[in-house]
């Protein structure tokens, strides 16, 4: 497969287009359905975070999603120009505590880390924020 | 496509893909529940943390009056997500229903 990019507007209705784009590329790269679904979910979570936190639901901002093959690594980069957020502030939620206080947030980032092998951030608020999600394929 | 439908037997049926675009629709149905209710996942192909958040909100509200959601008939992907998110400590999940 070759690297390719999709641009979407920052609306939750566009998440399905991103999942379809990433699923097709992951399948082409060689992942089985189980891993394809995990990758698509991780990218959904990353894009939802951009819509909610970086763009604060402004509906017409740009989100760029690029898929790149690197030997056995399948990388997905999600870029935005919103306010960004510090992912180091997000800790794995304790579900009992999460539930009893009904804390919002944190679950999506936690799932992203569980679903992928590597999650990296480059944050430059207002200019360029990038989240890179990587999953390795056992060949 | 996502559908959330109250069934004649009192269950709530989910089908399609439950992501952040479906939160308002799901909240409108789940927010009306007043008693312990089975949520039938048999038609649900996909759920993200936004969907999990809707269910958590409903569970939290119902628990205050001694009620709760019983989640049934999940497919493997959805069941794996609940396991990964460690939500078994919050919901009653009936794998044999």
Tab-separated table of C-alpha atoms in Angstrom:
chain	number	residue	atom	x	y	z
A	1	UNK	CA	0.000	0.000	0.000
A	2	UNK	CA	1.048	3.620	-0.442
A	3	UNK	CA	0.676	6.556	1.930
A	4	UNK	CA	-2.542	8.478	1.466
A	5	UNK	CA	-4.547	11.177	3.188
A	6	UNK	CA	-8.190	12.040	3.734
A	7	UNK	CA	-9.391	15.466	4.873
A	8	UNK	CA	-12.666	15.794	6.763
A	9	UNK	CA	-14.601	18.655	8.333
A	10	UNK	CA	-14.639	18.620	12.137
A	11	UNK	CA	-18.083	17.023	12.514
A	12	UNK	CA	-18.958	13.770	14.227
A	13	UNK	CA	-21.064	12.821	11.169
A	14	UNK	CA	-17.768	12.509	9.255
A	15	UNK	CA	-16.282	9.886	11.602
A	16	UNK	CA	-17.726	7.097	9.496
A	17	UNK	CA	-15.759	8.298	6.439
A	18	UNK	CA	-12.526	8.205	8.461
A	19	UNK	CA	-13.235	4.726	9.805
A	20	UNK	CA	-13.962	3.434	6.293
A	21	UNK	CA	-10.791	5.059	4.904
A	22	UNK	CA	-8.560	3.652	7.646
A	23	UNK	CA	-10.221	0.212	7.607
A	24	UNK	CA	-9.643	-0.175	3.882
A	25	UNK	CA	-5.959	0.780	4.215
A	26	UNK	CA	-5.391	-1.487	7.244
A	27	UNK	CA	-6.977	-4.420	5.426
A	28	UNK	CA	-4.831	-3.731	2.370
A	29	UNK	CA	-1.743	-3.619	4.635
A	30	UNK	CA	-2.568	-7.148	5.778
A	31	UNK	CA	-4.435	-6.895	9.067
A	32	UNK	CA	-7.268	-9.310	9.847
A	33	UNK	CA	-10.736	-8.001	10.734
A	34	UNK	CA	-10.137	-7.977	14.492
A	35	UNK	CA	-7.142	-5.633	14.199
A	36	UNK	CA	-8.784	-3.576	11.444
A	37	UNK	CA	-11.670	-2.862	13.830
A	38	UNK	CA	-9.298	-1.913	16.649
A	39	UNK	CA	-7.357	0.499	14.440
A	40	UNK	CA	-10.575	2.098	13.157
A	41	UNK	CA	-11.837	2.575	16.704
A	42	UNK	CA	-8.545	4.146	17.859
A	43	UNK	CA	-8.657	6.608	14.956
A	44	UNK	CA	-12.325	7.380	15.706
A	45	UNK	CA	-11.320	8.211	19.297
A	46	UNK	CA	-8.474	10.462	18.136
A	47	UNK	CA	-10.732	12.353	15.686
A	48	UNK	CA	-13.515	12.666	18.283
A	49	UNK	CA	-10.980	14.223	20.659
A	50	UNK	CA	-9.984	16.721	17.981
A	51	UNK	CA	-13.636	17.661	17.330
A	52	UNK	CA	-14.450	18.002	21.042
A	53	UNK	CA	-11.274	19.398	22.533
A	54	UNK	CA	-9.066	20.907	19.826
A	55	UNK	CA	-11.893	22.487	17.790
A	56	UNK	CA	-14.542	22.619	20.550
A	57	UNK	CA	-17.267	21.490	18.134
A	58	UNK	CA	-16.599	24.188	15.520
A	59	UNK	CA	-18.008	22.311	12.517
A	60	UNK	CA	-15.919	23.415	9.524
A	61	UNK	CA	-12.309	23.024	10.599
A	62	UNK	CA	-9.973	20.604	8.863
A	63	UNK	CA	-8.819	17.240	10.174
A	64	UNK	CA	-6.224	15.415	8.052
A	65	UNK	CA	-5.787	11.677	8.487
A	66	UNK	CA	-2.782	10.043	6.801
A	67	UNK	CA	-2.047	6.317	6.640
A	68	UNK	CA	1.600	5.299	6.148
A	69	UNK	CA	3.241	1.892	5.853
A	70	UNK	CA	6.708	1.408	7.449
A	71	UNK	CA	7.859	-2.191	6.991
A	72	UNK	CA	5.702	-4.049	9.525
A	73	UNK	CA	4.338	-0.887	11.115
A	74	UNK	CA	1.048	0.671	10.078
A	75	UNK	CA	0.953	4.319	11.128
A	76	UNK	CA	-2.028	6.668	11.178
A	77	UNK	CA	-1.363	10.385	11.713
A	78	UNK	CA	-4.237	12.686	12.703
A	79	UNK	CA	-3.489	16.404	12.309
A	80	UNK	CA	-5.412	19.515	13.336
A	81	UNK	CA	-4.754	23.201	13.944
A	82	UNK	CA	-6.922	23.571	17.046
A	83	UNK	CA	-6.071	24.443	20.629
A	84	UNK	CA	-4.575	21.034	21.375
A	85	UNK	CA	-4.532	19.377	24.759
A	86	UNK	CA	-1.940	17.813	26.971
A	87	UNK	CA	-2.368	14.039	26.793
A	88	UNK	CA	-0.069	13.590	29.785
A	89	UNK	CA	-2.960	14.979	31.858
A	90	UNK	CA	-5.030	11.951	30.916
A	91	UNK	CA	-4.622	8.921	33.125
A	92	UNK	CA	-6.179	5.496	32.843
A	93	UNK	CA	-9.568	5.836	34.514
A	94	UNK	CA	-10.464	3.666	37.476
A	95	UNK	CA	-13.902	2.566	36.312
A	96	UNK	CA	-15.487	2.409	39.764
A	97	UNK	CA	-14.271	5.917	40.525
A	98	UNK	CA	-15.092	7.039	36.997
A	99	UNK	CA	-18.630	5.771	37.462
A	100	UNK	CA	-19.263	7.004	40.985
A	101	UNK	CA	-18.178	10.539	40.113
A	102	UNK	CA	-19.297	10.238	36.506
A	103	UNK	CA	-16.120	11.766	35.219
A	104	UNK	CA	-16.255	12.624	31.584
A	105	UNK	CA	-13.286	12.181	29.315
A	106	UNK	CA	-10.204	10.040	29.551
A	107	UNK	CA	-11.860	6.867	28.353
A	108	UNK	CA	-11.182	7.564	24.660
A	109	UNK	CA	-7.473	8.240	25.212
A	110	UNK	CA	-7.210	5.179	27.428
A	111	UNK	CA	-8.838	3.022	24.733
A	112	UNK	CA	-6.500	4.430	22.056
A	113	UNK	CA	-3.493	3.320	24.105
A	114	UNK	CA	-4.953	-0.139	24.677
A	115	UNK	CA	-5.930	-0.631	21.042
A	116	UNK	CA	-2.632	0.441	19.449
A	117	UNK	CA	1.013	-0.485	20.017
A	118	UNK	CA	2.291	3.092	20.072
A	119	UNK	CA	0.653	6.500	20.577
A	120	UNK	CA	2.729	9.659	20.065
A	121	UNK	CA	1.822	13.335	20.209
A	122	UNK	CA	3.310	16.516	18.795
A	123	UNK	CA	1.381	19.469	20.092
A	124	UNK	CA	1.846	23.047	18.887
A	125	UNK	CA	-1.480	24.664	19.853
A	126	UNK	CA	-3.145	26.727	17.139
A	127	UNK	CA	-0.504	25.754	14.587
A	128	UNK	CA	-0.160	22.024	14.187
A	129	UNK	CA	-1.121	19.180	16.463
A	130	UNK	CA	-0.434	15.606	15.440
A	131	UNK	CA	-1.311	12.287	17.014
A	132	UNK	CA	0.438	9.246	15.532
A	133	UNK	CA	-1.037	5.822	16.148
A	134	UNK	CA	1.003	2.744	15.221
A	135	UNK	CA	0.171	-0.927	15.107
A	136	UNK	CA	2.641	-3.639	14.147
A	137	UNK	CA	1.742	-6.490	11.874
A	138	UNK	CA	3.132	-9.930	12.763
A	139	UNK	CA	4.439	-11.293	9.436
B	1	UNK	CA	-26.505	4.078	10.458
B	2	UNK	CA	-27.535	3.713	14.088
B	3	UNK	CA	-30.935	2.735	15.466
B	4	UNK	CA	-32.061	2.690	19.096
B	5	UNK	CA	-35.571	1.329	19.578
B	6	UNK	CA	-37.662	0.488	22.643
B	7	UNK	CA	-39.140	-2.977	21.973
B	8	UNK	CA	-42.568	-4.268	23.008
B	9	UNK	CA	-41.046	-6.519	25.675
B	10	UNK	CA	-39.415	-3.535	27.421
B	11	UNK	CA	-35.912	-4.170	26.074
B	12	UNK	CA	-34.047	-1.478	24.170
B	13	UNK	CA	-32.604	-2.663	20.863
B	14	UNK	CA	-29.386	-1.208	19.460
B	15	UNK	CA	-28.231	-1.668	15.901
B	16	UNK	CA	-25.658	-0.186	13.566
B	17	UNK	CA	-22.715	1.918	14.663
B	18	UNK	CA	-22.804	3.862	17.915
B	19	UNK	CA	-20.274	6.719	17.698
B	20	UNK	CA	-20.120	10.367	18.800
B	21	UNK	CA	-22.625	11.401	16.113
B	22	UNK	CA	-25.351	9.336	17.814
B	23	UNK	CA	-25.096	10.640	21.357
B	24	UNK	CA	-28.156	12.945	21.327
B	25	UNK	CA	-30.401	10.275	19.816
B	26	UNK	CA	-29.267	7.658	22.313
B	27	UNK	CA	-29.575	10.042	25.279
B	28	UNK	CA	-33.171	10.812	24.267
B	29	UNK	CA	-34.151	7.129	24.583
B	30	UNK	CA	-31.916	6.082	27.469
B	31	UNK	CA	-32.862	9.223	29.417
B	32	UNK	CA	-36.495	8.076	29.555
B	33	UNK	CA	-35.766	4.730	31.224
B	34	UNK	CA	-37.106	4.503	34.775
B	35	UNK	CA	-36.464	0.908	35.725
B	36	UNK	CA	-34.016	-1.961	35.183
B	37	UNK	CA	-33.846	-2.511	31.437
B	38	UNK	CA	-32.158	-4.973	29.124
B	39	UNK	CA	-30.163	-3.409	26.310
B	40	UNK	CA	-30.017	-5.821	23.396
B	41	UNK	CA	-26.775	-5.333	21.466
B	42	UNK	CA	-27.407	-8.067	18.902
B	43	UNK	CA	-27.639	-5.620	15.987
B	44	UNK	CA	-24.802	-3.379	17.146
B	45	UNK	CA	-21.659	-3.634	15.023
B	46	UNK	CA	-19.546	-0.945	16.646
B	47	UNK	CA	-19.293	1.299	19.704
B	48	UNK	CA	-16.821	4.060	20.621
B	49	UNK	CA	-16.179	5.734	23.976
B	50	UNK	CA	-18.918	8.256	23.121
B	51	UNK	CA	-21.454	5.408	23.072
B	52	UNK	CA	-19.991	3.953	26.257
B	53	UNK	CA	-20.412	7.387	27.860
B	54	UNK	CA	-24.154	7.426	27.028
B	55	UNK	CA	-24.631	4.018	28.617
B	56	UNK	CA	-22.598	5.030	31.673
B	57	UNK	CA	-24.734	8.140	32.113
B	58	UNK	CA	-27.953	6.109	31.995
B	59	UNK	CA	-26.521	3.489	34.343
B	60	UNK	CA	-25.468	6.150	36.824
B	61	UNK	CA	-28.925	7.738	36.851
B	62	UNK	CA	-30.768	4.415	37.196
B	63	UNK	CA	-28.432	3.199	39.945
B	64	UNK	CA	-29.545	6.100	42.122
B	65	UNK	CA	-32.993	4.465	42.347
B	66	UNK	CA	-31.689	0.916	42.698
B	67	UNK	CA	-32.078	0.035	39.023
B	68	UNK	CA	-29.639	-0.524	36.199
B	69	UNK	CA	-28.959	-1.676	32.670
B	70	UNK	CA	-28.464	-5.318	31.757
B	71	UNK	CA	-26.404	-5.601	28.594
B	72	UNK	CA	-27.061	-8.635	26.440
B	73	UNK	CA	-26.062	-10.254	23.133
B	74	UNK	CA	-22.894	-8.326	22.294
B	75	UNK	CA	-20.756	-9.290	19.317
B	76	UNK	CA	-17.076	-10.060	19.892
B	77	UNK	CA	-15.757	-6.603	18.954
B	78	UNK	CA	-18.180	-4.795	21.243
B	79	UNK	CA	-17.623	-7.307	24.067
B	80	UNK	CA	-13.853	-6.832	23.721
B	81	UNK	CA	-14.246	-3.067	24.037
B	82	UNK	CA	-16.237	-3.426	27.267
B	83	UNK	CA	-13.555	-5.781	28.575
B	84	UNK	CA	-10.750	-3.452	27.517
B	85	UNK	CA	-12.463	-0.463	29.147
B	86	UNK	CA	-12.987	-2.570	32.295
B	87	UNK	CA	-16.694	-1.785	32.287
B	88	UNK	CA	-17.649	-5.132	33.774
B	89	UNK	CA	-17.313	-3.498	37.202
B	90	UNK	CA	-20.037	-1.020	36.292
B	91	UNK	CA	-22.547	-2.938	34.143
B	92	UNK	CA	-24.246	-6.284	34.455
B	93	UNK	CA	-23.317	-8.040	31.229
B	94	UNK	CA	-25.184	-11.234	30.488
B	95	UNK	CA	-23.243	-13.214	27.883
B	96	UNK	CA	-25.708	-16.104	27.916
B	97	UNK	CA	-28.972	-14.234	27.307
